Amino acid sequence: MNYWLMKTEPDVFSWDDLVKKKKAPWDGVRNYQARNFMRDQFRLGDQVLFYHSSCAEPGIVGVAEVVREAYPDPTALDPKSDYYDPSSAKAGESRWVMVDVAPVRKFRNLADLSAIRNTKGLQAMPLLQKGQRLSIQPVTAREFKLITETWA
DNA sequence: GCCAACGTTGGC
DNA sequence: GCCAACGTTGGC
């Protein structure tokens, strides 16, 4: 069982959107490191901290779960998609993958970024490191437990 | 809107 | 392979 943190802009795709859809493909990842995590390490049942970024209250909203392992992200081949990738299209094959996730539970309180930063035991999280922009990050079992115990 | 940090691109 | 230019991320 692995633990992850996945960032999303709530204006684009929020926790409530996921709840409404019950299950959704995590498309649009266009970073190799993030892709490789999904492709090589994401397993069914892995637990995901669902993080809202670039918004008024950045933080972890709840826990989601991987319900389908990596498969090709077709938006890379769709010229009308915001996530269109010309070089994938040129190759005739998407070089990007996605997984499907489903909601598990929403936290009672938002685990906001400043609170996470001030919690002993979470300070090593990549999320908090200066200049860290990676949209999919590994989380340790210890960090996951601490976060869910504190905010769930 | 600002801007630091980072990843990618492309000419050489 | 280098590296400057450019685009993006994301907190503030």
XYZ file of C-alpha atoms (C1' of nucleotides) in Angstrom:
176
model
C 0.000 0.000 0.000
C 1.388 3.345 -1.086
C 0.375 6.833 -0.090
C 0.363 9.868 -2.342
C -0.509 13.509 -2.470
C -2.127 14.821 -5.639
C -2.575 18.490 -6.378
C -5.490 19.896 -8.263
C -6.814 23.362 -8.830
C -10.364 23.358 -7.480
C -11.435 25.736 -10.249
C -10.545 22.983 -12.690
C -11.315 19.851 -10.708
C -12.305 19.933 -7.046
C -13.087 17.427 -4.323
C -16.782 18.116 -4.853
C -16.392 17.347 -8.535
C -14.881 13.997 -7.634
C -17.689 13.235 -5.187
C -20.250 14.135 -7.819
C -18.643 11.888 -10.408
C -17.912 9.100 -7.893
C -14.829 8.207 -9.889
C -12.640 10.170 -12.281
C -9.564 9.806 -14.445
C -6.639 11.900 -13.239
C -5.853 13.285 -16.664
C -3.666 16.143 -17.766
C -0.486 15.255 -15.903
C 2.326 16.581 -18.085
C 5.349 16.138 -15.922
C 7.598 13.129 -16.325
C 8.322 12.585 -12.669
C 4.635 12.682 -11.792
C 3.814 10.402 -14.718
C 6.426 7.909 -13.648
C 4.965 7.705 -10.175
C 1.587 6.839 -11.679
C 2.983 4.471 -14.268
C 5.457 2.620 -12.095
C 4.230 2.829 -8.546
C 0.505 3.504 -8.340
C -1.394 0.390 -7.283
C -5.054 -0.364 -6.789
C -6.099 0.748 -3.342
C -3.300 3.249 -2.852
C -4.497 6.132 -0.702
C -4.330 9.688 -1.996
C -4.314 12.985 -0.130
C -6.445 15.272 -2.280
C -4.834 18.716 -2.306
C -6.375 21.946 -3.533
C -3.766 24.298 -4.988
C -3.741 27.782 -6.495
C -6.806 28.856 -4.578
C -7.877 30.928 -1.606
C -7.374 28.092 0.866
C -4.691 25.707 -0.281
C -4.722 22.432 1.631
C -5.729 18.793 1.833
C -9.461 18.314 1.507
C -9.811 14.592 1.974
C -8.673 11.129 1.020
C -9.201 9.441 -2.312
C -8.245 6.021 -3.535
C -6.757 4.558 -6.690
C -9.432 2.468 -8.393
C -7.682 1.868 -11.707
C -3.990 1.635 -12.398
C -2.165 3.598 -15.090
C -3.459 3.652 -18.662
C -2.855 6.041 -21.561
C -4.182 9.570 -21.190
C -6.141 10.200 -24.402
C -6.382 13.955 -23.861
C -2.805 14.205 -25.146
C -4.076 13.252 -28.604
C -7.098 15.552 -28.641
C -6.345 18.896 -30.316
C -9.338 20.415 -28.567
C -8.170 19.423 -25.113
C -6.368 21.816 -22.807
C -3.940 18.968 -22.297
C -3.194 18.370 -25.953
C 0.403 17.316 -26.517
C 1.593 17.796 -30.101
C 4.537 15.459 -29.748
C 2.313 12.654 -28.524
C -0.001 13.331 -31.438
C 2.909 13.261 -33.834
C 3.989 9.900 -32.464
C 0.403 8.675 -32.785
C 0.462 7.515 -29.206
C 0.021 9.259 -25.890
C 3.195 9.403 -23.878
C 1.169 10.324 -20.802
C -0.782 8.134 -18.455
C -3.548 8.612 -15.941
C -5.127 6.624 -13.132
C -8.713 6.592 -11.903
C -9.463 7.797 -8.405
C -12.570 7.698 -6.218
C -13.395 9.618 -3.040
C -12.953 7.841 0.292
C -13.780 10.541 2.803
C -13.646 14.255 3.256
C -11.805 15.692 6.236
C -13.871 17.380 8.931
C -11.531 20.340 8.610
C -9.338 21.413 5.769
C -5.708 20.535 6.431
C -4.526 23.921 5.323
C -1.007 24.474 4.187
C 0.083 26.607 7.114
C -1.234 24.069 9.612
C 0.599 21.296 7.834
C 3.727 23.414 7.896
C 3.362 23.877 11.637
C 2.788 20.217 12.433
C 5.761 18.386 13.828
C 6.300 15.197 11.883
C 5.185 16.671 8.572
C 8.009 19.084 7.971
C 9.864 16.751 5.621
C 6.954 16.522 3.202
C 7.957 17.562 -0.331
C 4.863 19.758 -0.371
C 6.504 22.124 2.082
C 9.886 22.351 0.426
C 10.732 25.600 -1.254
C 10.189 25.583 -4.985
C 8.460 22.210 -4.953
C 5.945 22.154 -7.773
C 5.545 18.447 -8.353
C 1.845 17.690 -8.675
C 2.096 14.084 -7.504
C 4.211 13.372 -4.469
C 4.872 10.305 -2.345
C 3.712 10.430 1.263
C 5.072 8.179 3.995
C 2.785 5.885 5.988
C 3.691 7.862 9.087
C 2.764 11.178 7.475
C -0.468 9.772 6.125
C -1.443 8.410 9.519
C -0.637 11.661 11.266
C -2.610 13.692 8.743
C -5.678 11.493 8.807
C -5.604 11.308 12.607
C -5.356 15.060 12.883
C -7.892 16.180 10.310
C -10.097 13.273 9.268
C -0.826 40.467 -10.095
C 3.870 39.422 -8.493
C 7.680 36.674 -8.701
C 10.870 32.813 -7.318
C 11.738 28.333 -8.629
C 11.681 24.978 -11.732
C 11.094 22.172 -16.238
C 11.313 22.222 -21.182
C 12.737 23.725 -25.648
C 15.704 24.527 -29.299
C 19.726 26.796 -31.494
C 24.371 26.119 -31.652
C 25.768 18.583 -24.481
C 25.367 23.444 -23.165
C 22.568 27.016 -21.791
C 19.559 31.113 -22.619
C 14.920 31.894 -23.322
C 10.601 30.786 -22.332
C 6.466 28.857 -20.051
C 4.387 27.097 -15.853
C 3.477 26.473 -10.985
C 1.598 28.081 -6.942
C 1.920 30.707 -2.576
C 1.301 35.164 -1.240
